[in-house]
CSV table of C-alpha atoms in Angstrom, one decimal:
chain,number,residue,atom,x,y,z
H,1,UNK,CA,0.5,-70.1,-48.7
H,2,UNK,CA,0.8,-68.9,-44.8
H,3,UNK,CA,-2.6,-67.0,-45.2
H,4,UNK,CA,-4.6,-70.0,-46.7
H,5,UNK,CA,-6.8,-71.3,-43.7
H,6,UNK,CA,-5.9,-74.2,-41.7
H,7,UNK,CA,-9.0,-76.0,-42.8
H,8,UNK,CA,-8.0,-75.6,-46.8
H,9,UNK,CA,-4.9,-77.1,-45.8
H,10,UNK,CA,-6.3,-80.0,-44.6
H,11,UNK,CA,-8.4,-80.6,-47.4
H,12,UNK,CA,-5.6,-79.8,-49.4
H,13,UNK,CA,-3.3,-83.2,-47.5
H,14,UNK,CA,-6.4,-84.9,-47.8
H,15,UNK,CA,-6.7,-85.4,-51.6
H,16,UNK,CA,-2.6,-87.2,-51.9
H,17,UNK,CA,-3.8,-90.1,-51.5
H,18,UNK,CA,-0.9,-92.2,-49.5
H,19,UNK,CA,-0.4,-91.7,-45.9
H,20,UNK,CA,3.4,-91.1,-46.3
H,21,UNK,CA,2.9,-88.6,-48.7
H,22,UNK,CA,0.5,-86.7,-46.4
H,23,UNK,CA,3.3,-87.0,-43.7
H,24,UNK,CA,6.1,-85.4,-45.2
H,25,UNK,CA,4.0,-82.7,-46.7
H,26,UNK,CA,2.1,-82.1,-42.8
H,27,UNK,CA,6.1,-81.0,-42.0
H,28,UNK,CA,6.1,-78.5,-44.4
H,29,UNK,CA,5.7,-76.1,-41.6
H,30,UNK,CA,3.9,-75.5,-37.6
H,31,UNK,CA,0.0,-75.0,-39.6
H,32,UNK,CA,0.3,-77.5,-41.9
H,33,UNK,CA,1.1,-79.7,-39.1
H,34,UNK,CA,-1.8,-78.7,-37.0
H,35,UNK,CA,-3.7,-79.1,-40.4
H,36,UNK,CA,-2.7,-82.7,-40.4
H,37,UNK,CA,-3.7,-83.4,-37.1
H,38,UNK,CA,-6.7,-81.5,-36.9
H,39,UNK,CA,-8.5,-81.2,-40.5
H,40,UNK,CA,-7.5,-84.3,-41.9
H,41,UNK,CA,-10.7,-86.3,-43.4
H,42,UNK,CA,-9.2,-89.1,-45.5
H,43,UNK,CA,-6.5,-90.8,-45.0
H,44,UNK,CA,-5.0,-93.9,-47.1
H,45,UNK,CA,-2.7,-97.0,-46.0
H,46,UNK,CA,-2.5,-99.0,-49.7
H,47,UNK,CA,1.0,-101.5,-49.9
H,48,UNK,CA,0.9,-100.5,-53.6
H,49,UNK,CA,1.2,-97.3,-52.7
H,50,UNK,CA,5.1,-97.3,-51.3
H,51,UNK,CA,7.4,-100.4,-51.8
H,52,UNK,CA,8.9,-100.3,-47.7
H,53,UNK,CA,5.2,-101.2,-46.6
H,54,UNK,CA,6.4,-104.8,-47.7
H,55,UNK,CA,9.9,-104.8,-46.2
H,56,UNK,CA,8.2,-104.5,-42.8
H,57,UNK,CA,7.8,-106.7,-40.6
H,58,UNK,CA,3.8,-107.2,-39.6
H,59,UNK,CA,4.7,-105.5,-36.3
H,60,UNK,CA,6.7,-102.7,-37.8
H,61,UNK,CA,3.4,-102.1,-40.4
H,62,UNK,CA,1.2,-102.6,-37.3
H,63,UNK,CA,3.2,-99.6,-35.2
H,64,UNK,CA,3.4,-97.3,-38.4
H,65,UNK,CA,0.1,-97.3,-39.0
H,66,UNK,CA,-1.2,-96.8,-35.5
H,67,UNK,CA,1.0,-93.9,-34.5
H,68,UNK,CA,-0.1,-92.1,-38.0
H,69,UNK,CA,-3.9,-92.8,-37.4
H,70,UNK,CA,-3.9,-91.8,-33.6
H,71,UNK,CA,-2.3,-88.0,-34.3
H,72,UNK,CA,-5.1,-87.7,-36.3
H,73,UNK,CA,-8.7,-86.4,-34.9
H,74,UNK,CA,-12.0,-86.2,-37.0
H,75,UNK,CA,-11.2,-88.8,-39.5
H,76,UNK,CA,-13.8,-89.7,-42.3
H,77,UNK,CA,-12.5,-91.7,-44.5
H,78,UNK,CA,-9.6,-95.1,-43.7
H,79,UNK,CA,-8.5,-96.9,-46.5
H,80,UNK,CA,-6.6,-99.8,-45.3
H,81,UNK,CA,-5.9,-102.0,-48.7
H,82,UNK,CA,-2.8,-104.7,-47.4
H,83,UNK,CA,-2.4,-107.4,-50.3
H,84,UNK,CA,0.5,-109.6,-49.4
H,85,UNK,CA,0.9,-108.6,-45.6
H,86,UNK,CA,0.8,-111.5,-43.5
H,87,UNK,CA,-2.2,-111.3,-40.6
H,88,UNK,CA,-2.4,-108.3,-38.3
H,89,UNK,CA,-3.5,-108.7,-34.3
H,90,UNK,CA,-7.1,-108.1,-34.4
H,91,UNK,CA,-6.7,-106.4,-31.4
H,92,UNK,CA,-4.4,-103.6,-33.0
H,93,UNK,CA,-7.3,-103.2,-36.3
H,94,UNK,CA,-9.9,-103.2,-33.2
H,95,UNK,CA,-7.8,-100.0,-31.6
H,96,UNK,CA,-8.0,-98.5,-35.2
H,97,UNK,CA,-11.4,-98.7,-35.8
H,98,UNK,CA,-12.8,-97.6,-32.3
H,99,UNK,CA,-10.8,-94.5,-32.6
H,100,UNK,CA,-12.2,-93.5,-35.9
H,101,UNK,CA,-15.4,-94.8,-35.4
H,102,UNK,CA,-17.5,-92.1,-34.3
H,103,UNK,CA,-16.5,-89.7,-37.5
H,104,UNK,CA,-15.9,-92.1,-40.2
H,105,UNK,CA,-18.2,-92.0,-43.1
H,106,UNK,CA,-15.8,-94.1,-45.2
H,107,UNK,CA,-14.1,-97.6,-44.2
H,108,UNK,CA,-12.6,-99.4,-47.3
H,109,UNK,CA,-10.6,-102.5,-45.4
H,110,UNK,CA,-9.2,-106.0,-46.7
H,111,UNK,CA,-6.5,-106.5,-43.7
H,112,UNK,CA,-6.7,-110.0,-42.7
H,113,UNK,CA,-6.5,-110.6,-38.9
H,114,UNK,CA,-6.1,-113.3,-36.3
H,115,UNK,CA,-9.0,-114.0,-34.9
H,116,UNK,CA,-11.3,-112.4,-37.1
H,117,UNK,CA,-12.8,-108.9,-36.6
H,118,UNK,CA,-16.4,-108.0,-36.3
H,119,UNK,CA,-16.6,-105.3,-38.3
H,120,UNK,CA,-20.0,-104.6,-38.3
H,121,UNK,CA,-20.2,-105.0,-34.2
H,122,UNK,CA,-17.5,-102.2,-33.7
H,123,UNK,CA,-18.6,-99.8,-36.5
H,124,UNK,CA,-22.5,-100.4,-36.6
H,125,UNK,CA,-25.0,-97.6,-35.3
H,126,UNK,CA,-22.3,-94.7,-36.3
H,127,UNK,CA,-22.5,-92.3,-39.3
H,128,UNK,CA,-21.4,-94.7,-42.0
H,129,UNK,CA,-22.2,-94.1,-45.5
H,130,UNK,CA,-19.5,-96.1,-47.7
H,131,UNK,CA,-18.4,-99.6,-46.5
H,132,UNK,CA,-16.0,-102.4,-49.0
H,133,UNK,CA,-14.6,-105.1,-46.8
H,134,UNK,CA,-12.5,-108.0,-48.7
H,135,UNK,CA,-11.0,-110.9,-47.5
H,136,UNK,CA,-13.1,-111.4,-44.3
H,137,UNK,CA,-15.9,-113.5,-42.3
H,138,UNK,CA,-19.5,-112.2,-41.4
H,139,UNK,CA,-21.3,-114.3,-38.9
H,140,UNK,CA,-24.5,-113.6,-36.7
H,141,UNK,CA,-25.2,-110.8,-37.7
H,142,UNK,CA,-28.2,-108.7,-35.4
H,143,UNK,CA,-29.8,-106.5,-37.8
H,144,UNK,CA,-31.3,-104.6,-34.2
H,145,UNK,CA,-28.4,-104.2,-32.7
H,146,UNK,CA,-26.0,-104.2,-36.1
H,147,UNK,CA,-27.5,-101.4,-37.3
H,148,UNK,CA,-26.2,-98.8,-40.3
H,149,UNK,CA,-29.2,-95.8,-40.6
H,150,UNK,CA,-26.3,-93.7,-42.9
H,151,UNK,CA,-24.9,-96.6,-45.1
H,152,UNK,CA,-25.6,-96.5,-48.8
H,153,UNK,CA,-23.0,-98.0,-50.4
H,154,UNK,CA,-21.3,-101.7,-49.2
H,155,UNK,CA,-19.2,-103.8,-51.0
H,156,UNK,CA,-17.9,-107.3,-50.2
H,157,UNK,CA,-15.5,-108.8,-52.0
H,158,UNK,CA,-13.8,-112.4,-50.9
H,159,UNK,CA,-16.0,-112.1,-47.9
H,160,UNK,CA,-17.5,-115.3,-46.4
H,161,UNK,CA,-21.5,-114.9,-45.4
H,162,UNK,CA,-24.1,-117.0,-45.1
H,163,UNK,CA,-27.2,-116.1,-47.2
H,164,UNK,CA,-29.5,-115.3,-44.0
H,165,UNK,CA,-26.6,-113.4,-42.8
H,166,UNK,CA,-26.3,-111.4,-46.5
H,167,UNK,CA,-30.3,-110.7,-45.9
H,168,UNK,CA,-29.9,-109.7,-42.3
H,169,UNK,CA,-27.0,-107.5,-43.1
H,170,UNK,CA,-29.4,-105.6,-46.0
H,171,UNK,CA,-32.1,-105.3,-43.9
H,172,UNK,CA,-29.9,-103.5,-41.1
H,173,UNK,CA,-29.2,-101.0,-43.9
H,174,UNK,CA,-32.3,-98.8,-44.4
H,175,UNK,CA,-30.8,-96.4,-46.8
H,176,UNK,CA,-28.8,-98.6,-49.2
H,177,UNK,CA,-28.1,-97.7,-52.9
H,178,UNK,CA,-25.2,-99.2,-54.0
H,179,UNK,CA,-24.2,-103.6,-53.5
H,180,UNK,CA,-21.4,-105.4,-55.1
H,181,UNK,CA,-20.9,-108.8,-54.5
H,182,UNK,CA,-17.4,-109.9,-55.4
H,183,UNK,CA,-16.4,-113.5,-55.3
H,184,UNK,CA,-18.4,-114.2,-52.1
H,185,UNK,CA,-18.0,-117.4,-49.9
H,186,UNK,CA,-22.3,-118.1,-50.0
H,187,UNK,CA,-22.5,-120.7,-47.1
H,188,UNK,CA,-26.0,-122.1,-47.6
H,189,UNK,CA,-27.5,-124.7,-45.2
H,190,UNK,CA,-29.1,-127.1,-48.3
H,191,UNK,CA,-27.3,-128.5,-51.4
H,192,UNK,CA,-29.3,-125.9,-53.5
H,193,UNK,CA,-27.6,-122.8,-53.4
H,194,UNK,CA,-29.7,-120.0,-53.6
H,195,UNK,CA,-29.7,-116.6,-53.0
H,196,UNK,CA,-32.8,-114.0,-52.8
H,197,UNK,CA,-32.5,-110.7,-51.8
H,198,UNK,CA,-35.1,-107.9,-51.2
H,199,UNK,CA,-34.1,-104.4,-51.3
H,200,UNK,CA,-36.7,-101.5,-51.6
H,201,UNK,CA,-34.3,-98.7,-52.1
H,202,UNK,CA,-31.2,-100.3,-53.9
H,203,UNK,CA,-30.5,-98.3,-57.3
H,204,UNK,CA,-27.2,-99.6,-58.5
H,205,UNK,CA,-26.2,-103.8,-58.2
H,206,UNK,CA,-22.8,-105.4,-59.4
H,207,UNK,CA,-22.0,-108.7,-58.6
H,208,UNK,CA,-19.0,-110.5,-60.3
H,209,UNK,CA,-17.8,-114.3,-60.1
H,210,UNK,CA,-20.7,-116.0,-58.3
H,211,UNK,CA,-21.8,-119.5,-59.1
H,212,UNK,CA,-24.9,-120.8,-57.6
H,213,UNK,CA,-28.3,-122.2,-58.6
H,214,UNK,CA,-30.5,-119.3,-58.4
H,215,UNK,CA,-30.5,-115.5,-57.2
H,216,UNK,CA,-33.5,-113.7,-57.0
H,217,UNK,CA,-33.4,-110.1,-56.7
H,218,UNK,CA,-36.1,-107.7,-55.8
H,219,UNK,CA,-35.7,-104.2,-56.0
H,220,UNK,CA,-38.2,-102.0,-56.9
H,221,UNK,CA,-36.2,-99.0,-57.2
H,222,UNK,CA,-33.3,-100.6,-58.9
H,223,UNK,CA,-31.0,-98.5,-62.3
H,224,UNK,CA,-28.0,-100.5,-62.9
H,225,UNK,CA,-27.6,-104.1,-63.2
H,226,UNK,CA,-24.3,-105.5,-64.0
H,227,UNK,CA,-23.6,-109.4,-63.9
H,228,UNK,CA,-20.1,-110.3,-64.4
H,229,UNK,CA,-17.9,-113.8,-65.0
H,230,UNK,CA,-20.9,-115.5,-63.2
H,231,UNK,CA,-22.4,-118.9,-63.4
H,232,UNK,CA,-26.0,-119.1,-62.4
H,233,UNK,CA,-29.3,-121.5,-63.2
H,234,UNK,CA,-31.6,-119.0,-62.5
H,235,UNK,CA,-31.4,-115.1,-62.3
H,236,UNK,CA,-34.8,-113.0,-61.9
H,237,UNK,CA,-35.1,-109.5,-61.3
H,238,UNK,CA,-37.9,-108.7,-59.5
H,239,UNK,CA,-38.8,-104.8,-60.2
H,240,UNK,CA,-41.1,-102.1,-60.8
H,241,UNK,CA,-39.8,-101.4,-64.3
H,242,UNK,CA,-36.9,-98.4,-63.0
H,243,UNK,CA,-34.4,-100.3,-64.9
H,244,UNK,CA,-32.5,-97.9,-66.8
H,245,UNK,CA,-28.5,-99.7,-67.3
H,246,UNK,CA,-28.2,-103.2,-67.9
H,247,UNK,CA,-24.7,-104.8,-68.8
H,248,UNK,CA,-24.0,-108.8,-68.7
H,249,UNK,CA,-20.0,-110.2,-69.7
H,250,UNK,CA,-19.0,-113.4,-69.6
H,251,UNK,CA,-22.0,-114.8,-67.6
H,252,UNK,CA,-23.5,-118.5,-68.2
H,253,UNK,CA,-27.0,-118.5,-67.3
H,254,UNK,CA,-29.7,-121.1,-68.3
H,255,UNK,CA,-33.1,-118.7,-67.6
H,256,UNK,CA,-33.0,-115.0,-67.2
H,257,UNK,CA,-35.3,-112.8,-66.5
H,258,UNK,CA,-34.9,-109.2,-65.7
H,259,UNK,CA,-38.9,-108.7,-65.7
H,260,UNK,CA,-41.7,-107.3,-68.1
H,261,UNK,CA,-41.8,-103.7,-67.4
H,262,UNK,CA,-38.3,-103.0,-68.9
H,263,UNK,CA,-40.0,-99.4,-70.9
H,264,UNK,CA,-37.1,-97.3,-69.3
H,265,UNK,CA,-34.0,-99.0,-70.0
H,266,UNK,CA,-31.7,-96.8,-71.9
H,267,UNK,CA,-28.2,-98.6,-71.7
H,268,UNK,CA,-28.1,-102.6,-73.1
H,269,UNK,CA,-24.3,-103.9,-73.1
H,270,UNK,CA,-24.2,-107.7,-73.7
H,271,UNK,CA,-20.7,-109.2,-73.8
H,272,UNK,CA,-19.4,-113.0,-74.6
H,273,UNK,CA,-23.0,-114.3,-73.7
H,274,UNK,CA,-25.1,-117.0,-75.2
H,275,UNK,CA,-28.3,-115.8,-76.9
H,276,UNK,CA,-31.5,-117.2,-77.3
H,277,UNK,CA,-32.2,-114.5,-79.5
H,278,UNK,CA,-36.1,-114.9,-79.9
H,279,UNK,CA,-36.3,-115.3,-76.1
H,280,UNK,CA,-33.8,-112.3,-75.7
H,281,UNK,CA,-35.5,-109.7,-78.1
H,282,UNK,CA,-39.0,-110.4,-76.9
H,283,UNK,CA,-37.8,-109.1,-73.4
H,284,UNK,CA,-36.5,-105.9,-74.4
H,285,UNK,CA,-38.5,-104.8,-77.4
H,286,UNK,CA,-40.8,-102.7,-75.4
H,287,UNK,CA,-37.5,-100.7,-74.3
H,288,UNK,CA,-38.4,-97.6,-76.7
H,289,UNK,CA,-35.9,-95.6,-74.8
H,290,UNK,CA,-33.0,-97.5,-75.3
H,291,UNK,CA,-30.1,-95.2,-76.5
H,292,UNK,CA,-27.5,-97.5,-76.2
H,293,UNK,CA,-27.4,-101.1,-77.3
H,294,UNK,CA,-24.2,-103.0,-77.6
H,295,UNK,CA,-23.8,-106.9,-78.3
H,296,UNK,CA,-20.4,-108.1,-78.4
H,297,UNK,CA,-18.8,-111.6,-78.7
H,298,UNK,CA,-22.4,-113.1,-78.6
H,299,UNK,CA,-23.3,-116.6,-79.0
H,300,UNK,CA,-26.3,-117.2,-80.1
H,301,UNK,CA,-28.0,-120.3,-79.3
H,302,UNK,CA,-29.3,-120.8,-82.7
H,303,UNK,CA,-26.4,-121.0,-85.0
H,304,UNK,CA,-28.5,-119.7,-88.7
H,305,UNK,CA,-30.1,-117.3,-86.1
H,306,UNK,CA,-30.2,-113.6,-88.0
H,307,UNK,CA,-30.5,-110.0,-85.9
H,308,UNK,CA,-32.4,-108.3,-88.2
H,309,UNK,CA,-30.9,-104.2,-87.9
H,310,UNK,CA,-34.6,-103.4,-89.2
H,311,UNK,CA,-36.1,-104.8,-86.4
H,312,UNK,CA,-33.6,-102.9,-84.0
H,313,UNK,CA,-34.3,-99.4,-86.2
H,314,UNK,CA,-38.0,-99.9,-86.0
H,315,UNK,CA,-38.1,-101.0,-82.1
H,316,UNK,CA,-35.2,-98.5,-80.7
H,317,UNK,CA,-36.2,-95.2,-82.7
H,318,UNK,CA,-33.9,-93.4,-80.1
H,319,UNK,CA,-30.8,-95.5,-80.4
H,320,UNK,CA,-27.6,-93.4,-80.5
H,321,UNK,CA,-24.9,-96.2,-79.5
H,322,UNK,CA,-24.6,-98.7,-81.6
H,323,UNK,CA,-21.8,-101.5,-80.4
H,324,UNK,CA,-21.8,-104.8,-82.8
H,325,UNK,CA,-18.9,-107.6,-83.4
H,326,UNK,CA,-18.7,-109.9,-86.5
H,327,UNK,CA,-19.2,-113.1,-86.4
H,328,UNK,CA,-18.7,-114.9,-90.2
H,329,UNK,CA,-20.3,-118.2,-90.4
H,330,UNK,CA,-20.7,-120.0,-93.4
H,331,UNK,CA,-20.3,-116.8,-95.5
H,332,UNK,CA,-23.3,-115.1,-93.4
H,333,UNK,CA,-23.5,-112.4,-90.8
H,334,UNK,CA,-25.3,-113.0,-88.0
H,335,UNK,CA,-26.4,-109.3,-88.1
H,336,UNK,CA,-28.2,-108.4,-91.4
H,337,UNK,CA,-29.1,-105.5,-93.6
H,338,UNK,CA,-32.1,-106.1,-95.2
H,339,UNK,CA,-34.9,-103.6,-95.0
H,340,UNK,CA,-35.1,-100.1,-95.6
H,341,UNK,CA,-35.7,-98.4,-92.3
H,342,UNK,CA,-32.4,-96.2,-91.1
H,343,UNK,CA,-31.0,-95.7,-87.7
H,344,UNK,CA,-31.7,-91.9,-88.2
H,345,UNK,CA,-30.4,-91.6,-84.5
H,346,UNK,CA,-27.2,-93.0,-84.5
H,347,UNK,CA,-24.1,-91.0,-84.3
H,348,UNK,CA,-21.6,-93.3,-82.6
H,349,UNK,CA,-21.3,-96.6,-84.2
H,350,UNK,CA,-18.4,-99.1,-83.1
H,351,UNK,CA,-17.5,-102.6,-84.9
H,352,UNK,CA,-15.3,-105.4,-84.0
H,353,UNK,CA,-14.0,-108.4,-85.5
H,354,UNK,CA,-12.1,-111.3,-83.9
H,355,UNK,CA,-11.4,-113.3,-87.5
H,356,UNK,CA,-11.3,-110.6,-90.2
H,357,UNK,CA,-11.7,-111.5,-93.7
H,358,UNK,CA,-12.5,-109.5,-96.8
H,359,UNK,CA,-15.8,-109.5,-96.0
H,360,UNK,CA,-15.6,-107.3,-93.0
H,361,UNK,CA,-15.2,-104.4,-95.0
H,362,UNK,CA,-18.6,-104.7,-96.8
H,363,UNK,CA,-20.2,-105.0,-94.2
H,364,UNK,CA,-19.1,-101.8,-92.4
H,365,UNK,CA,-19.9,-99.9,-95.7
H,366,UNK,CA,-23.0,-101.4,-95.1
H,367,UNK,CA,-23.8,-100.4,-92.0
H,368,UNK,CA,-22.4,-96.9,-92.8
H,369,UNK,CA,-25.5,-96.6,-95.1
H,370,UNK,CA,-27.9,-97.3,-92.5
H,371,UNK,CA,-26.3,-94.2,-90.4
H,372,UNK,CA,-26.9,-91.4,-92.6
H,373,UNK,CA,-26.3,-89.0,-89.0
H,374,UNK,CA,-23.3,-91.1,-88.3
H,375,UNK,CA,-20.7,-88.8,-86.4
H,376,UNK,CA,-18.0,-91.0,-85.2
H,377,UNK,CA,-16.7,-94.9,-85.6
H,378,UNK,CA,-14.5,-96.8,-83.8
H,379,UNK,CA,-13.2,-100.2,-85.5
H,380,UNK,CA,-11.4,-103.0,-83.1
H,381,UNK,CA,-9.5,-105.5,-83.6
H,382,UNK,CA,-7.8,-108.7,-82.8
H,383,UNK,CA,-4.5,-108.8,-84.4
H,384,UNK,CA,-1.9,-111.7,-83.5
H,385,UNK,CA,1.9,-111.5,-82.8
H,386,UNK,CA,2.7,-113.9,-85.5
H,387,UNK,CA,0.8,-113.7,-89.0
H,388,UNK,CA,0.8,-115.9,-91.9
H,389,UNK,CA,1.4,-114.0,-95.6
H,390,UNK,CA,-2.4,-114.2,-95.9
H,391,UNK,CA,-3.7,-112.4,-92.9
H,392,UNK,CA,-1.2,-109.8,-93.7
H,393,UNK,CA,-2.5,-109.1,-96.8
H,394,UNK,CA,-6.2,-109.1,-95.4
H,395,UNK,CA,-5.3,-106.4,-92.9
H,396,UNK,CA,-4.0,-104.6,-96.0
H,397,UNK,CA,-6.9,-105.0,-98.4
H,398,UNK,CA,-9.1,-104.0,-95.0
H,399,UNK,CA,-7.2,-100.6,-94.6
H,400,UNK,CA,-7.4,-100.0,-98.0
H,401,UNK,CA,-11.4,-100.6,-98.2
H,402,UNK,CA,-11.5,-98.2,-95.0
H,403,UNK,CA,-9.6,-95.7,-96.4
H,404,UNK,CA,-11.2,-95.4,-99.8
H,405,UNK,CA,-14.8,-95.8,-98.0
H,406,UNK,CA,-14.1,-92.9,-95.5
H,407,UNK,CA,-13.4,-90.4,-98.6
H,408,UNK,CA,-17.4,-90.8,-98.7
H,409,UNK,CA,-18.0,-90.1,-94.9
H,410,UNK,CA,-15.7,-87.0,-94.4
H,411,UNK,CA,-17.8,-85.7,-91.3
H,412,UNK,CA,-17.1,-88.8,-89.7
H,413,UNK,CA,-14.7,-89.1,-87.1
H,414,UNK,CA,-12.3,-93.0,-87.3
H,415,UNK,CA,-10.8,-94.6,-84.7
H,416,UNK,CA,-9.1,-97.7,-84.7
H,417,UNK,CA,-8.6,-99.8,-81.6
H,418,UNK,CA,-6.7,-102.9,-82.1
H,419,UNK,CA,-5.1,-105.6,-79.5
């Protein structure tokens, strides 16, 4: 260990993680210390990290963390994650931040202060690249003078900003990839709240628990698109047809439309989402190179609508993931087998049920049929504390079918995940 270089060393304290634990290892010895003060890139001050951060006093936390960060030199990376901690002095965070400032690359921060701290004023025009702020305010924002030429990934999650201000902020980011909007505080200056963002070089977009009336996105280099848990009138994605991942869960949203040039999309995860299946299919049928389609806990609109599996073999020839729950209604599944085309491509296959019943069985063996590559499966399940004679014995018969049906699929691997 005493010939490894100082600079190893201090790449070495900077993947622990916690701050303490970079501490008492910088005392192992004269050059590890000097490691920690001069080679150390990331350091990390997270209250789940190390129960005493909570028996402090604010002040206490406030002194800890300043003498740590200020025997440091070069830092790239703060993480600063204080859940439960009452506020800290702004003027204290401000110290923090202009002493890192000029190396950091790296600033993930949800410390709550009093008054609030312009983040953006102290850490804009530096070498930036990865920003997540929670639990703060962004107001006025100068996209000339606010500027981030390095940033390409931001995050804001519990943050309050207006939508110019969200706009402004984007535009003052020439090189982003990467947004997620978390639970944002949209202060909009009419009762119609809308949101619509242009971004030429975003690639990846995730925005969870937003409610408005309409968000408009336009991104013509966009890959991923993931709404979560959001409630919207109107969502349109504005693109040039680089859509390659799209995932939806738990979203209600009356008109959707991720645009007409959808050939490359490869990934389609839809999760406890109301269909308008018609509507739906005739937006992604051109997506020949889907490999991936999964619809789980799906509504559809139309309750004797029928996903026809020959229509997804004929349109998807390259499919290779195929995710589908069952959904009995009046002894019919809304996903049928008729026709005669296979899914020659498929080789993971995963089903789920939330009310199981004898039927479920048949209609894996079905399904098994239409896989003739098939390589592995994966059943879940919903299986309750307390069970009545009857369901007992259904999760019995269902084992049983499985069991004796699997004797015909030896080169198929089973997994069963239940909850």
């Amino acid at each position: 260990m005493e010939h490894l270089p100082v600079e190893v060393i201090g790449n070495i304290l900077s993947r622990l993680g916690g701050a303490r634990d970079v501490v008492i290892a910088s005392a192992t010895c004269r050059k590890w210390r000097e490691a920690w003060c001069k080679h150390l890139h990331t350091l990390s001050f997270n209250s789940n990290d190390w129960h005493v951060y909570h028996d402090l006093t604010t002040s206490q936390l406030e002194i800890l963390i300043t003498q740590t960060i200020f025997q440091t030199t070069g830092l790239q990376g703060l993480l600063i994650l204080m859940d439960g901690v009452d506020k800290f002095s702004a003027s204290t965070v401000i110290a923090w931040l202009m002493y890192t400032r000029e190396t950091l690359r790296r600033l993930i921060y949800n410390v709550r202060t009093t008054p609030n701290v312009n983040i953006l004023e102290i850490c804009g025009r530096q070498k930036m690249e990865i920003l997540e702020l929670s639990h703060n305010s962004i107001t006025g924002v100068e996209p000339n003078f606010q500027r981030f030429p390095c940033l390409k990934s931001l995050s804001l999650s519990d943050v309050s900003i207006s939508a110019l201000d969200l706009n402004l902020l984007l535009t003052a980011c020439p090189k982003i990839e990467t947004l997620e909007l978390i639970n944002p505080e949209i202060a909009m200056s009419d009762a119609q709240v809308t949101v619509e963002l242009s971004i030429p070089t975003l690639r990846r977009v995730y925005v969870e628990a937003i409610s408005m009336d309409k968000f408009i996105l336009e991104a013509d280099s966009i890959e991923c698109l993931h709404l979560k848990d959001c409630a919207l009138e109107l969502f349109e994605l504005i693109g040039k047809g680089t859509l390659k991942h799209f995932k939806i869960d738990d979203v209600s949203v009356i008109h959707l439309d991720i645009g007409d040039n959808v050939d490359n999309l490869e990934i389609i995860d839809i999760s406890n989402f109301t269909i308008i299946w018609p509507k739906f299919y005739q937006m992604i049928s051109k997506s020949s190179k889907l490999t991936k389609l999964r619809l789980w806990d799906v509504v559809f609109d139309d309750e004797d609508e029928i996903v026809d599996l020959e229509t997804i073999a004929v349109c998807f020839p390259q499919l290779s993931h195929l995710a589908l729950s069952y959904d009995l209604k009046d002894g019919v599944v809304n996903y049928g087998l008729q026709g005669s085309s296979h899914l020659e491509n498929v080789i993971v296959l995963e089903l789920g049920w939330t009310i199981i019943n004898d039927l479920f069985s048949h209609w894996v063996e079905g399904l098994l049929k239409l896989c003739p590559n098939l390589r592995k499966l994966v059943i879940h399940g919903v299986v309750s504390e307390a069970k009545s004679h009857e369901e007992c014995q259904i999760l019995a018969n269902f084992t049983s079918s499985i069991v004796q049906l699997m004797r015909k699929y030896m080169h198929v691997d089973v997994q069963f995940d239940y909850e």
